[in-house]
Amino acid sequence: MRLSIVISFIFLLAGCQLTTPLAPLLNMPEAPKLTSEDIQVQYIKTDSSDSAQIKSVQLPAHKITPQQTIAFDLSKANVNYDLAAIFNEQIQKIALQPVNDGVNAEYKLTLNKLSHKQGLEAHYELKNKQNITDIKNNAFMTKSCHSMDTSISLRLTHTQSGDVVWFAQGELNTSEHTITPLIYQFNLYQDITNKKQVSDFVLNNNTEAARAIRSQKEVTIPTYEISTHSTKLVKISGSCSQSEVDALAPKISLQLIKTLVKKLKISDIKI
């Protein structure tokens, strides 16, 4: 009896000594440092043309001299901005004197036409493409925006004789009048795409059965995989939507009127 107990104890001790220790627990690898950056991009028009289409004809019947008086007939203007203020400022810049007396003024400037209409779609491309070379997103490379066509027609008449002294017209599209550059911003950020797979791998290889296997065969924890993503574009400056380009009407009118009035010759000097 005593001998059998001793023999059993020897076999038990031998079995314990032959058992292979379990592999140590795996630790989650340290996550890499991810980056995030706000990037601004500017767009330029792809099919640029002349800024304005201008026609101006001045007849020699009457010589216009500095400080002569001029009245305005803006009755055909159906706009919600102060068109008279624009004309007053620009006429004074060429040394003529705006007055309210349409009967006694030496000249009358008549607005024949002023229209603001929806224009063709304007196409833009990135000014500096290298800013987003890391992004596989062609949607950032080009952009399409609304535009507005503005047309103005003017006639200058000598009040006493009724003779037409000058007539001019101009057309301008908002996409050709860069008041503010078209700039957008987006965020470029990194993300770990296989974080769950790495976590599952560590968890599955930390069971006793897996640790026993790992004691005989070493395993390698998968490395983190990083991908780059971007948020949607957010406009910082410029006009692109229809409402935004429609709001440019006063500035477009100012630009056209300024250009047209400069064509008017005073004392044979082109101002």
PDB file of C-alpha atoms in Angstrom:
ATOM      1  CA  MET A   1       0.000   0.000   0.000  1.00  0.00           C
ATOM      2  CA  ARG A   2       2.684   2.402   1.025  1.00  0.00           C
ATOM      3  CA  LEU A   3       4.662   1.453  -2.094  1.00  0.00           C
ATOM      4  CA  SER A   4       1.727   2.204  -4.430  1.00  0.00           C
ATOM      5  CA  ILE A   5       1.290   5.666  -2.928  1.00  0.00           C
ATOM      6  CA  VAL A   6       4.955   6.469  -3.452  1.00  0.00           C
ATOM      7  CA  ILE A   7       4.802   5.259  -7.071  1.00  0.00           C
ATOM      8  CA  SER A   8       1.669   7.400  -7.787  1.00  0.00           C
ATOM      9  CA  PHE A   9       3.336  10.461  -6.307  1.00  0.00           C
ATOM     10  CA  ILE A  10       6.410   9.929  -8.484  1.00  0.00           C
ATOM     11  CA  PHE A  11       4.264   9.663 -11.665  1.00  0.00           C
ATOM     12  CA  LEU A  12       2.292  12.804 -10.689  1.00  0.00           C
ATOM     13  CA  LEU A  13       5.482  14.751 -10.081  1.00  0.00           C
ATOM     14  CA  ALA A  14       6.926  13.603 -13.377  1.00  0.00           C
ATOM     15  CA  GLY A  15       3.751  14.656 -15.214  1.00  0.00           C
ATOM     16  CA  CYS A  16       3.911  18.141 -13.726  1.00  0.00           C
ATOM     17  CA  GLN A  17       7.521  18.483 -14.750  1.00  0.00           C
ATOM     18  CA  LEU A  18       6.705  17.402 -18.352  1.00  0.00           C
ATOM     19  CA  THR A  19       3.836  19.959 -18.758  1.00  0.00           C
ATOM     20  CA  THR A  20       4.948  22.927 -20.977  1.00  0.00           C
ATOM     21  CA  PRO A  21       4.321  26.366 -19.406  1.00  0.00           C
ATOM     22  CA  LEU A  22       1.713  28.577 -21.171  1.00  0.00           C
ATOM     23  CA  ALA A  23       2.988  31.416 -23.333  1.00  0.00           C
ATOM     24  CA  PRO A  24       2.723  34.854 -21.729  1.00  0.00           C
ATOM     25  CA  LEU A  25      -0.280  37.077 -22.409  1.00  0.00           C
ATOM     26  CA  LEU A  26      -0.071  39.293 -25.439  1.00  0.00           C
ATOM     27  CA  ASN A  27      -0.352  43.054 -24.933  1.00  0.00           C
ATOM     28  CA  MET A  28      -2.172  45.373 -27.313  1.00  0.00           C
ATOM     29  CA  PRO A  29       0.419  47.143 -29.444  1.00  0.00           C
ATOM     30  CA  GLU A  30       0.701  50.878 -28.940  1.00  0.00           C
ATOM     31  CA  ALA A  31      -1.406  52.748 -31.450  1.00  0.00           C
ATOM     32  CA  PRO A  32       0.523  55.024 -33.828  1.00  0.00           C
ATOM     33  CA  LYS A  33       0.131  58.781 -33.580  1.00  0.00           C
ATOM     34  CA  LEU A  34      -2.446  59.960 -36.077  1.00  0.00           C
ATOM     35  CA  THR A  35      -2.364  63.333 -37.812  1.00  0.00           C
ATOM     36  CA  SER A  36      -5.123  65.826 -38.571  1.00  0.00           C
ATOM     37  CA  GLU A  37      -4.667  68.969 -40.641  1.00  0.00           C
ATOM     38  CA  ASP A  38      -6.937  71.724 -41.960  1.00  0.00           C
ATOM     39  CA  ILE A  39      -6.076  72.546 -45.568  1.00  0.00           C
ATOM     40  CA  GLN A  40      -7.268  75.491 -47.655  1.00  0.00           C
ATOM     41  CA  VAL A  41      -7.443  75.259 -51.441  1.00  0.00           C
ATOM     42  CA  GLN A  42      -8.109  77.962 -53.996  1.00  0.00           C
ATOM     43  CA  TYR A  43      -9.914  77.452 -57.288  1.00  0.00           C
ATOM     44  CA  ILE A  44      -9.349  79.372 -60.520  1.00  0.00           C
ATOM     45  CA  LYS A  45     -11.605  79.546 -63.562  1.00  0.00           C
ATOM     46  CA  THR A  46     -10.586  77.140 -66.311  1.00  0.00           C
ATOM     47  CA  ASP A  47     -11.912  79.100 -69.307  1.00  0.00           C
ATOM     48  CA  SER A  48     -11.001  82.686 -68.517  1.00  0.00           C
ATOM     49  CA  SER A  49     -11.942  85.351 -71.078  1.00  0.00           C
ATOM     50  CA  ASP A  50     -12.086  89.128 -71.182  1.00  0.00           C
ATOM     51  CA  SER A  51     -13.469  90.608 -67.976  1.00  0.00           C
ATOM     52  CA  ALA A  52     -16.190  92.545 -69.793  1.00  0.00           C
ATOM     53  CA  GLN A  53     -17.635  93.083 -73.261  1.00  0.00           C
ATOM     54  CA  ILE A  54     -17.719  96.832 -73.824  1.00  0.00           C
ATOM     55  CA  LYS A  55     -18.986  98.945 -76.742  1.00  0.00           C
ATOM     56  CA  SER A  56     -18.744 102.729 -76.749  1.00  0.00           C
ATOM     57  CA  VAL A  57     -19.531 105.254 -79.490  1.00  0.00           C
ATOM     58  CA  GLN A  58     -19.219 109.005 -78.980  1.00  0.00           C
ATOM     59  CA  LEU A  59     -20.511 111.425 -81.637  1.00  0.00           C
ATOM     60  CA  PRO A  60     -18.692 114.719 -82.346  1.00  0.00           C
ATOM     61  CA  ALA A  61     -21.774 116.952 -82.488  1.00  0.00           C
ATOM     62  CA  HIS A  62     -21.212 118.379 -79.001  1.00  0.00           C
ATOM     63  CA  LYS A  63     -18.004 118.771 -77.088  1.00  0.00           C
ATOM     64  CA  ILE A  64     -18.312 117.777 -73.445  1.00  0.00           C
ATOM     65  CA  THR A  65     -16.309 119.934 -71.083  1.00  0.00           C
ATOM     66  CA  PRO A  66     -15.504 119.620 -67.379  1.00  0.00           C
ATOM     67  CA  GLN A  67     -18.109 120.737 -64.826  1.00  0.00           C
ATOM     68  CA  GLN A  68     -21.001 120.587 -67.262  1.00  0.00           C
ATOM     69  CA  THR A  69     -24.215 119.426 -65.619  1.00  0.00           C
ATOM     70  CA  ILE A  70     -25.776 116.033 -66.162  1.00  0.00           C
ATOM     71  CA  ALA A  71     -29.064 114.536 -64.985  1.00  0.00           C
ATOM     72  CA  PHE A  72     -29.967 110.843 -64.806  1.00  0.00           C
ATOM     73  CA  ASP A  73     -32.986 108.945 -66.054  1.00  0.00           C
ATOM     74  CA  LEU A  74     -32.857 105.607 -64.263  1.00  0.00           C
ATOM     75  CA  SER A  75     -36.571 104.830 -64.525  1.00  0.00           C
ATOM     76  CA  LYS A  76     -35.914 101.485 -66.245  1.00  0.00           C
ATOM     77  CA  ALA A  77     -33.838 100.248 -63.334  1.00  0.00           C
ATOM     78  CA  ASN A  78     -35.688  97.606 -61.345  1.00  0.00           C
ATOM     79  CA  VAL A  79     -33.099  96.861 -58.672  1.00  0.00           C
ATOM     80  CA  ASN A  80     -32.986  96.885 -54.883  1.00  0.00           C
ATOM     81  CA  TYR A  81     -29.694  98.770 -54.571  1.00  0.00           C
ATOM     82  CA  ASP A  82     -28.789 102.446 -54.924  1.00  0.00           C
ATOM     83  CA  LEU A  83     -27.993 102.743 -58.615  1.00  0.00           C
ATOM     84  CA  ALA A  84     -28.133 106.562 -58.519  1.00  0.00           C
ATOM     85  CA  ALA A  85     -25.317 106.643 -55.973  1.00  0.00           C
ATOM     86  CA  ILE A  86     -23.140 104.556 -58.290  1.00  0.00           C
ATOM     87  CA  PHE A  87     -23.734 106.901 -61.240  1.00  0.00           C
ATOM     88  CA  ASN A  88     -23.189 110.016 -59.141  1.00  0.00           C
ATOM     89  CA  GLU A  89     -19.820 108.770 -57.904  1.00  0.00           C
ATOM     90  CA  GLN A  90     -18.552 107.674 -61.317  1.00  0.00           C
ATOM     91  CA  ILE A  91     -19.735 110.791 -63.181  1.00  0.00           C
ATOM     92  CA  GLN A  92     -18.019 113.051 -60.654  1.00  0.00           C
ATOM     93  CA  LYS A  93     -14.781 111.143 -61.261  1.00  0.00           C
ATOM     94  CA  ILE A  94     -14.757 112.380 -64.897  1.00  0.00           C
ATOM     95  CA  ALA A  95     -15.306 116.016 -63.804  1.00  0.00           C
ATOM     96  CA  LEU A  96     -19.011 116.309 -64.672  1.00  0.00           C
ATOM     97  CA  GLN A  97     -21.581 117.696 -62.233  1.00  0.00           C
ATOM     98  CA  PRO A  98     -24.603 115.485 -61.439  1.00  0.00           C
ATOM     99  CA  VAL A  99     -27.850 117.443 -60.843  1.00  0.00           C
ATOM    100  CA  ASN A 100     -31.486 116.588 -60.202  1.00  0.00           C
ATOM    101  CA  ASP A 101     -32.860 119.182 -62.648  1.00  0.00           C
ATOM    102  CA  GLY A 102     -33.522 117.108 -65.734  1.00  0.00           C
ATOM    103  CA  VAL A 103     -34.928 120.079 -67.661  1.00  0.00           C
ATOM    104  CA  ASN A 104     -32.094 122.554 -67.234  1.00  0.00           C
ATOM    105  CA  ALA A 105     -29.190 120.099 -67.107  1.00  0.00           C
ATOM    106  CA  GLU A 106     -26.872 120.332 -70.088  1.00  0.00           C
ATOM    107  CA  TYR A 107     -26.906 116.577 -70.613  1.00  0.00           C
ATOM    108  CA  LYS A 108     -29.150 113.687 -69.697  1.00  0.00           C
ATOM    109  CA  LEU A 109     -27.806 110.185 -69.122  1.00  0.00           C
ATOM    110  CA  THR A 110     -30.506 107.590 -69.783  1.00  0.00           C
ATOM    111  CA  LEU A 111     -30.335 104.007 -68.653  1.00  0.00           C
ATOM    112  CA  ASN A 112     -31.755 102.050 -71.589  1.00  0.00           C
ATOM    113  CA  LYS A 113     -31.304  98.640 -70.026  1.00  0.00           C
ATOM    114  CA  LEU A 114     -30.118  96.956 -66.868  1.00  0.00           C
ATOM    115  CA  SER A 115     -30.566  93.216 -66.442  1.00  0.00           C
ATOM    116  CA  HIS A 116     -29.238  90.550 -64.126  1.00  0.00           C
ATOM    117  CA  LYS A 117     -29.837  87.035 -65.444  1.00  0.00           C
ATOM    118  CA  GLN A 118     -28.652  83.552 -64.568  1.00  0.00           C
ATOM    119  CA  GLY A 119     -25.540  82.730 -66.557  1.00  0.00           C
ATOM    120  CA  LEU A 120     -23.888  79.522 -67.675  1.00  0.00           C
ATOM    121  CA  GLU A 121     -22.289  77.168 -65.203  1.00  0.00           C
ATOM    122  CA  ALA A 122     -18.730  78.252 -64.426  1.00  0.00           C
ATOM    123  CA  HIS A 123     -15.981  75.644 -64.129  1.00  0.00           C
ATOM    124  CA  TYR A 124     -12.970  75.908 -61.846  1.00  0.00           C
ATOM    125  CA  GLU A 125      -9.868  73.874 -61.086  1.00  0.00           C
ATOM    126  CA  LEU A 126      -7.407  73.789 -58.218  1.00  0.00           C
ATOM    127  CA  LYS A 127      -4.779  76.506 -58.270  1.00  0.00           C
ATOM    128  CA  ASN A 128      -2.246  74.319 -56.405  1.00  0.00           C
ATOM    129  CA  LYS A 129      -2.963  70.641 -56.956  1.00  0.00           C
ATOM    130  CA  GLN A 130      -0.035  69.512 -54.802  1.00  0.00           C
ATOM    131  CA  ASN A 131      -1.977  70.489 -51.680  1.00  0.00           C
ATOM    132  CA  ILE A 132      -4.116  67.380 -51.910  1.00  0.00           C
ATOM    133  CA  THR A 133      -1.903  64.841 -53.643  1.00  0.00           C
ATOM    134  CA  ASP A 134      -2.459  62.423 -50.759  1.00  0.00           C
ATOM    135  CA  ILE A 135      -6.201  62.315 -51.351  1.00  0.00           C
ATOM    136  CA  LYS A 136      -7.636  59.878 -53.851  1.00  0.00           C
ATOM    137  CA  ASN A 137     -10.680  62.044 -54.485  1.00  0.00           C
ATOM    138  CA  ASN A 138     -11.036  63.623 -57.912  1.00  0.00           C
ATOM    139  CA  ALA A 139     -14.064  65.587 -56.704  1.00  0.00           C
ATOM    140  CA  PHE A 140     -11.639  68.053 -55.115  1.00  0.00           C
ATOM    141  CA  MET A 141      -9.790  68.714 -58.359  1.00  0.00           C
ATOM    142  CA  THR A 142     -12.572  70.613 -60.123  1.00  0.00           C
ATOM    143  CA  LYS A 143     -15.611  72.595 -59.079  1.00  0.00           C
ATOM    144  CA  SER A 144     -18.688  73.962 -60.832  1.00  0.00           C
ATOM    145  CA  CYS A 145     -20.488  77.109 -59.684  1.00  0.00           C
ATOM    146  CA  HIS A 146     -23.461  79.206 -60.705  1.00  0.00           C
ATOM    147  CA  SER A 147     -22.931  82.533 -62.445  1.00  0.00           C
ATOM    148  CA  MET A 148     -24.876  85.663 -63.331  1.00  0.00           C
ATOM    149  CA  ASP A 149     -24.833  87.796 -66.503  1.00  0.00           C
ATOM    150  CA  THR A 150     -25.250  91.544 -66.102  1.00  0.00           C
ATOM    151  CA  SER A 151     -26.002  93.786 -69.079  1.00  0.00           C
ATOM    152  CA  ILE A 152     -26.150  97.598 -69.065  1.00  0.00           C
ATOM    153  CA  SER A 153     -26.954 100.024 -71.904  1.00  0.00           C
ATOM    154  CA  LEU A 154     -26.560 103.832 -71.633  1.00  0.00           C
ATOM    155  CA  ARG A 155     -27.395 106.864 -73.788  1.00  0.00           C
ATOM    156  CA  LEU A 156     -26.156 110.402 -73.275  1.00  0.00           C
ATOM    157  CA  THR A 157     -28.272 113.183 -74.834  1.00  0.00           C
ATOM    158  CA  HIS A 158     -27.635 116.897 -75.261  1.00  0.00           C
ATOM    159  CA  THR A 159     -30.670 118.364 -73.505  1.00  0.00           C
ATOM    160  CA  GLN A 160     -31.184 121.541 -75.545  1.00  0.00           C
ATOM    161  CA  SER A 161     -30.866 119.970 -78.984  1.00  0.00           C
ATOM    162  CA  GLY A 162     -31.955 116.414 -78.204  1.00  0.00           C
ATOM    163  CA  ASP A 163     -28.898 115.082 -80.011  1.00  0.00           C
ATOM    164  CA  VAL A 164     -27.449 111.763 -78.896  1.00  0.00           C
ATOM    165  CA  VAL A 165     -23.875 112.447 -77.883  1.00  0.00           C
ATOM    166  CA  TRP A 166     -22.771 109.028 -76.678  1.00  0.00           C
ATOM    167  CA  PHE A 167     -24.112 105.538 -76.287  1.00  0.00           C
ATOM    168  CA  ALA A 168     -22.474 102.549 -74.704  1.00  0.00           C
ATOM    169  CA  GLN A 169     -23.253  99.075 -73.526  1.00  0.00           C
ATOM    170  CA  GLY A 170     -21.478  96.422 -71.516  1.00  0.00           C
ATOM    171  CA  GLU A 171     -21.882  92.835 -70.403  1.00  0.00           C
ATOM    172  CA  LEU A 172     -20.125  91.082 -67.550  1.00  0.00           C
ATOM    173  CA  ASN A 173     -20.390  87.626 -66.024  1.00  0.00           C
ATOM    174  CA  THR A 174     -19.769  87.173 -62.296  1.00  0.00           C
ATOM    175  CA  SER A 175     -17.231  84.409 -62.929  1.00  0.00           C
ATOM    176  CA  GLU A 176     -15.049  86.921 -64.806  1.00  0.00           C
ATOM    177  CA  HIS A 177     -15.178  89.444 -61.983  1.00  0.00           C
ATOM    178  CA  THR A 178     -13.077  88.097 -59.120  1.00  0.00           C
ATOM    179  CA  ILE A 179     -14.136  90.155 -56.146  1.00  0.00           C
ATOM    180  CA  THR A 180     -12.889  87.606 -53.651  1.00  0.00           C
ATOM    181  CA  PRO A 181     -11.019  84.373 -54.468  1.00  0.00           C
ATOM    182  CA  LEU A 182     -12.909  81.086 -54.388  1.00  0.00           C
ATOM    183  CA  ILE A 183     -11.371  79.308 -51.391  1.00  0.00           C
ATOM    184  CA  TYR A 184     -12.510  76.141 -49.630  1.00  0.00           C
ATOM    185  CA  GLN A 185     -11.256  74.303 -46.572  1.00  0.00           C
ATOM    186  CA  PHE A 186     -11.289  70.639 -45.587  1.00  0.00           C
ATOM    187  CA  ASN A 187      -9.741  68.491 -42.888  1.00  0.00           C
ATOM    188  CA  LEU A 188      -7.222  65.806 -43.826  1.00  0.00           C
ATOM    189  CA  TYR A 189      -7.045  63.147 -41.139  1.00  0.00           C
ATOM    190  CA  GLN A 190      -5.708  59.632 -40.565  1.00  0.00           C
ATOM    191  CA  ASP A 191      -7.568  56.623 -39.257  1.00  0.00           C
ATOM    192  CA  ILE A 192      -6.624  53.066 -38.186  1.00  0.00           C
ATOM    193  CA  THR A 193      -8.617  50.749 -40.414  1.00  0.00           C
ATOM    194  CA  ASN A 194      -7.843  47.403 -38.713  1.00  0.00           C
ATOM    195  CA  LYS A 195      -8.029  48.288 -35.014  1.00  0.00           C
ATOM    196  CA  LYS A 196     -10.752  45.701 -34.326  1.00  0.00           C
ATOM    197  CA  GLN A 197      -8.838  42.985 -36.172  1.00  0.00           C
ATOM    198  CA  VAL A 198      -5.735  43.648 -34.062  1.00  0.00           C
ATOM    199  CA  SER A 199      -7.821  43.660 -30.866  1.00  0.00           C
ATOM    200  CA  ASP A 200      -9.552  40.401 -31.835  1.00  0.00           C
ATOM    201  CA  PHE A 201      -6.218  38.800 -32.635  1.00  0.00           C
ATOM    202  CA  VAL A 202      -4.803  39.663 -29.200  1.00  0.00           C
ATOM    203  CA  LEU A 203      -7.987  38.549 -27.434  1.00  0.00           C
ATOM    204  CA  ASN A 204      -8.165  35.216 -29.288  1.00  0.00           C
ATOM    205  CA  ASN A 205      -4.504  34.460 -28.651  1.00  0.00           C
ATOM    206  CA  ASN A 206      -4.786  35.080 -24.915  1.00  0.00           C
ATOM    207  CA  THR A 207      -7.047  32.079 -24.199  1.00  0.00           C
ATOM    208  CA  GLU A 208      -5.398  29.158 -22.395  1.00  0.00           C
ATOM    209  CA  ALA A 209      -5.704  26.948 -25.448  1.00  0.00           C
ATOM    210  CA  ALA A 210      -4.122  29.575 -27.673  1.00  0.00           C
ATOM    211  CA  ARG A 211      -1.378  30.251 -25.138  1.00  0.00           C
ATOM    212  CA  ALA A 212      -0.575  26.545 -25.047  1.00  0.00           C
ATOM    213  CA  ILE A 213      -0.221  26.542 -28.830  1.00  0.00           C
ATOM    214  CA  ARG A 214       1.858  29.725 -28.728  1.00  0.00           C
ATOM    215  CA  SER A 215       4.247  28.066 -26.317  1.00  0.00           C
ATOM    216  CA  GLN A 216       5.201  25.806 -29.221  1.00  0.00           C
ATOM    217  CA  LYS A 217       4.776  28.298 -32.081  1.00  0.00           C
ATOM    218  CA  GLU A 218       5.388  32.026 -31.927  1.00  0.00           C
ATOM    219  CA  VAL A 219       2.815  34.360 -33.469  1.00  0.00           C
ATOM    220  CA  THR A 220       3.123  37.941 -34.726  1.00  0.00           C
ATOM    221  CA  ILE A 221       0.561  40.580 -33.883  1.00  0.00           C
ATOM    222  CA  PRO A 222      -0.694  42.314 -37.044  1.00  0.00           C
ATOM    223  CA  THR A 223       0.580  45.838 -37.528  1.00  0.00           C
ATOM    224  CA  TYR A 224      -1.830  48.751 -37.568  1.00  0.00           C
ATOM    225  CA  GLU A 225      -2.953  49.887 -41.007  1.00  0.00           C
ATOM    226  CA  ILE A 226      -3.431  53.629 -41.500  1.00  0.00           C
ATOM    227  CA  SER A 227      -5.506  55.308 -44.189  1.00  0.00           C
ATOM    228  CA  THR A 228      -6.007  58.981 -45.021  1.00  0.00           C
ATOM    229  CA  HIS A 229      -9.461  60.539 -45.232  1.00  0.00           C
ATOM    230  CA  SER A 230     -10.887  63.990 -45.846  1.00  0.00           C
ATOM    231  CA  THR A 231     -13.996  65.840 -44.780  1.00  0.00           C
ATOM    232  CA  LYS A 232     -16.292  67.647 -47.204  1.00  0.00           C
ATOM    233  CA  LEU A 233     -15.286  70.993 -48.609  1.00  0.00           C
ATOM    234  CA  VAL A 234     -16.416  74.056 -46.657  1.00  0.00           C
ATOM    235  CA  LYS A 235     -16.355  77.400 -48.481  1.00  0.00           C
ATOM    236  CA  ILE A 236     -14.237  80.103 -46.858  1.00  0.00           C
ATOM    237  CA  SER A 237     -14.575  82.886 -49.425  1.00  0.00           C
ATOM    238  CA  GLY A 238     -15.927  83.578 -52.891  1.00  0.00           C
ATOM    239  CA  SER A 239     -19.312  83.042 -54.532  1.00  0.00           C
ATOM    240  CA  CYS A 240     -20.571  79.748 -55.917  1.00  0.00           C
ATOM    241  CA  SER A 241     -24.265  79.173 -55.149  1.00  0.00           C
ATOM    242  CA  GLN A 242     -26.967  80.987 -57.105  1.00  0.00           C
ATOM    243  CA  SER A 243     -27.927  83.140 -54.135  1.00  0.00           C
ATOM    244  CA  GLU A 244     -24.284  84.102 -53.601  1.00  0.00           C
ATOM    245  CA  VAL A 245     -23.736  85.227 -57.187  1.00  0.00           C
ATOM    246  CA  ASP A 246     -27.086  87.057 -57.223  1.00  0.00           C
ATOM    247  CA  ALA A 247     -25.888  89.061 -54.222  1.00  0.00           C
ATOM    248  CA  LEU A 248     -23.020  90.381 -56.370  1.00  0.00           C
ATOM    249  CA  ALA A 249     -25.405  92.471 -58.498  1.00  0.00           C
ATOM    250  CA  PRO A 250     -24.451  95.871 -56.950  1.00  0.00           C
ATOM    251  CA  LYS A 251     -20.718  95.193 -57.326  1.00  0.00           C
ATOM    252  CA  ILE A 252     -21.097  93.946 -60.899  1.00  0.00           C
ATOM    253  CA  SER A 253     -23.140  97.039 -61.803  1.00  0.00           C
ATOM    254  CA  LEU A 254     -20.492  99.246 -60.234  1.00  0.00           C
ATOM    255  CA  GLN A 255     -17.749  97.561 -62.247  1.00  0.00           C
ATOM    256  CA  LEU A 256     -19.654  97.876 -65.525  1.00  0.00           C
ATOM    257  CA  ILE A 257     -20.730 101.487 -64.981  1.00  0.00           C
ATOM    258  CA  LYS A 258     -17.215 102.437 -63.936  1.00  0.00           C
ATOM    259  CA  THR A 259     -15.790 100.867 -67.093  1.00  0.00           C
ATOM    260  CA  LEU A 260     -18.405 102.457 -69.370  1.00  0.00           C
ATOM    261  CA  VAL A 261     -18.168 105.954 -67.903  1.00  0.00           C
ATOM    262  CA  LYS A 262     -14.385 105.914 -68.334  1.00  0.00           C
ATOM    263  CA  LYS A 263     -15.017 105.610 -72.097  1.00  0.00           C
ATOM    264  CA  LEU A 264     -16.697 109.017 -72.176  1.00  0.00           C
ATOM    265  CA  LYS A 265     -14.331 111.654 -73.583  1.00  0.00           C
ATOM    266  CA  ILE A 266     -14.178 114.977 -71.788  1.00  0.00           C
ATOM    267  CA  SER A 267     -12.568 117.843 -73.734  1.00  0.00           C
ATOM    268  CA  ASP A 268     -11.094 115.302 -76.181  1.00  0.00           C
ATOM    269  CA  ILE A 269      -9.221 113.614 -73.343  1.00  0.00           C
ATOM    270  CA  LYS A 270     -10.093 109.992 -72.685  1.00  0.00           C
ATOM    271  CA  ILE A 271     -10.523 109.658 -68.934  1.00  0.00           C
TER     272      ILE A 271
END
